[in-house]
Amino acid sequence: MPPPLPRATNETIVSPLEGKRIVLGVTGGIAAYKAIEVSRRLVDAGAHVVPIMTEAAQHFVGTTTLSALASEPVQTELWHNPTTPIPHTKVGQGADLIIVAPATAKLIAAYRIGYSHDLLTNTLIATRAPVIVCPAMHTEMWEHPSVEDNIDTLRERGVHIVEPESGRLAGGDVGAGRLASPETIVAAAETVLGPADLDGVSVVVSAGGTREPIDAVRVIANRSSGKQGYAIAAEAASRGAEVTLVSTVSLAAPPGVEVVAVETAAEMQSAMESRASGADVVVMAAAVADFRPVDAAGGKLKKRDGVPQIVLEPTPDILAGLGSTKPSGQVLVGFAAETDDLVANAEAKLTKKRLDLIVANDVSAPAVGFAHDTNAVTLLRPGAKPVEIDLAAKRDVARAVINTIVEIRTGND
Ligand code: PMT
């Protein structure tokens, strides 16, 4: 397992999961093994994970692995529980959030009717904390009217349901009912515990590097992985925004985000321009090629024909175009990838492209910028003091960017 990324030190950008006590309930389904990854991600985000496994869950995975990766040993017992003499209320009362993943049809039914027969169901009934239920079961069970009815009732009561996905199920069947990915489950936890300060706000983000064709098989590309843009899209969505991500890469779409696939600067320009005019916030995190071949050969250039003379022309500056037509009240954000004179160069782009915010990264520094999981940036706004964000996970950097966007929007009101 890779080591956890450095966590943000700046207290304004820590994850909403930092320091939170999260009970992770695991019930008896084949997807129980995925709960271990959910636990690891929650712990990496700074949460204190209290694991509970039902008796049936222990038929699928043992307690040892989850105990090792959670913040304390797995609890299984309502009676003779070594942690506390009254576990049926203590565990639920102390929680900031309860997640049940996977949740079987039996757990869902018991929770609906308040049938508190074991430690997990007691904990669910005894808590005032928000609850996220992540069902996983065979398609026939998931679509059974009793399960649908129970889910509807839980939802009406304010329980958050992370719907299962379609895909391969136990026994080789394929259909709806597969547990949502650990990433989706943790994103749901961040949404529930984080601020909803972009509720209903439309956000368009670009991500990845454009690829400009030389011929049918070769392109001019750059090293952008799209990770920073995807992190911004995920953070905005987790705070309630309606997010469209214009992307050149095929990373997994963050939960709730609509992805528009593009490849060249021209395609990105058209996708961004058509969506930006109606957006409240636009963020250009993509690395757009500055030059492209004037004529791309239709077929593959042959080696035997010798070294080709490739004539380049400038691509349109998408961000500058968006700046010149920016609707009133929109927040327009650019990035600046620099290797020297970071602040001076970024400030020039901030002014020239008429931006509200520019996020400058020194892409020559270790672990910063292209393709890394981490970044370190300076946030520049017109007339304001630069704000430095030290090396942190790209999701933490995204949180800093979104916090600043929220501040700008609040000032605009
Ligand atoms: O994708 P990752 O691997 O996670 O890496 C992240 C990143 C390094 C790509 C990201 O943090 C970043 O710096 N993105 C901007 C890269 C870039 O193109 O910087 P620039 O200084 O050349 O351009 C300034 C701004 O103008 C950028 O917002 C860029 O999207 C925009 N631009 C540039 C050229 C062009 N023709 N059209 C544009 O809109």
mmCIF file with all atom_site columns, N, CA and C in Angstrom, residues 29 85 160 172 228 344 371:
data_model
loop_
_atom_site.group_PDB
_atom_site.id
_atom_site.type_symbol
_atom_site.label_atom_id
_atom_site.label_alt_id
_atom_site.label_comp_id
_atom_site.label_asym_id
_atom_site.label_entity_id
_atom_site.label_seq_id
_atom_site.pdbx_PDB_ins_code
_atom_site.Cartn_x
_atom_site.Cartn_y
_atom_site.Cartn_z
_atom_site.occupancy
_atom_site.B_iso_or_equiv
_atom_site.pdbx_formal_charge
_atom_site.auth_seq_id
_atom_site.auth_comp_id
_atom_site.auth_asym_id
_atom_site.auth_atom_id
_atom_site.pdbx_PDB_model_num
ATOM 1  N N  . GLY A 1 29  ? -21.349 -9.235  3.386   1.00 0.00 ? 29  GLY A N  1
ATOM 2  C CA . GLY A 1 29  ? -21.454 -9.322  1.929   1.00 0.00 ? 29  GLY A CA 1
ATOM 3  C C  . GLY A 1 29  ? -20.062 -9.525  1.366   1.00 0.00 ? 29  GLY A C  1
ATOM 4  N N  . PRO A 1 85  ? -18.845 -1.217  29.087  1.00 0.00 ? 85  PRO A N  1
ATOM 5  C CA . PRO A 1 85  ? -19.931 -2.091  29.549  1.00 0.00 ? 85  PRO A CA 1
ATOM 6  C C  . PRO A 1 85  ? -21.258 -1.789  28.847  1.00 0.00 ? 85  PRO A C  1
ATOM 7  N N  . HIS A 1 160 ? -28.300 9.133   4.472   1.00 0.00 ? 160 HIS A N  1
ATOM 8  C CA . HIS A 1 160 ? -27.671 9.323   3.160   1.00 0.00 ? 160 HIS A CA 1
ATOM 9  C C  . HIS A 1 160 ? -27.416 7.952   2.539   1.00 0.00 ? 160 HIS A C  1
ATOM 10 N N  . GLY A 1 172 ? -20.108 -14.286 -10.584 1.00 0.00 ? 172 GLY A N  1
ATOM 11 C CA . GLY A 1 172 ? -19.989 -13.996 -12.007 1.00 0.00 ? 172 GLY A CA 1
ATOM 12 C C  . GLY A 1 172 ? -21.169 -13.249 -12.599 1.00 0.00 ? 172 GLY A C  1
ATOM 13 N N  . GLN A 1 228 ? -4.654  17.470  -10.724 1.00 0.00 ? 228 GLN A N  1
ATOM 14 C CA . GLN A 1 228 ? -5.018  18.699  -10.007 1.00 0.00 ? 228 GLN A CA 1
ATOM 15 C C  . GLN A 1 228 ? -6.414  19.183  -10.417 1.00 0.00 ? 228 GLN A C  1
ATOM 16 N N  . ALA A 1 344 ? 5.965   37.100  -10.153 1.00 0.00 ? 344 ALA A N  1
ATOM 17 C CA . ALA A 1 344 ? 5.918   38.145  -11.189 1.00 0.00 ? 344 ALA A CA 1
ATOM 18 C C  . ALA A 1 344 ? 5.249   37.615  -12.463 1.00 0.00 ? 344 ALA A C  1
ATOM 19 N N  . ALA A 1 371 ? 1.934   15.696  -12.833 1.00 0.00 ? 371 ALA A N  1
ATOM 20 C CA . ALA A 1 371 ? 1.895   14.240  -12.577 1.00 0.00 ? 371 ALA A CA 1
ATOM 21 C C  . ALA A 1 371 ? 2.058   13.810  -11.115 1.00 0.00 ? 371 ALA A C  1
#
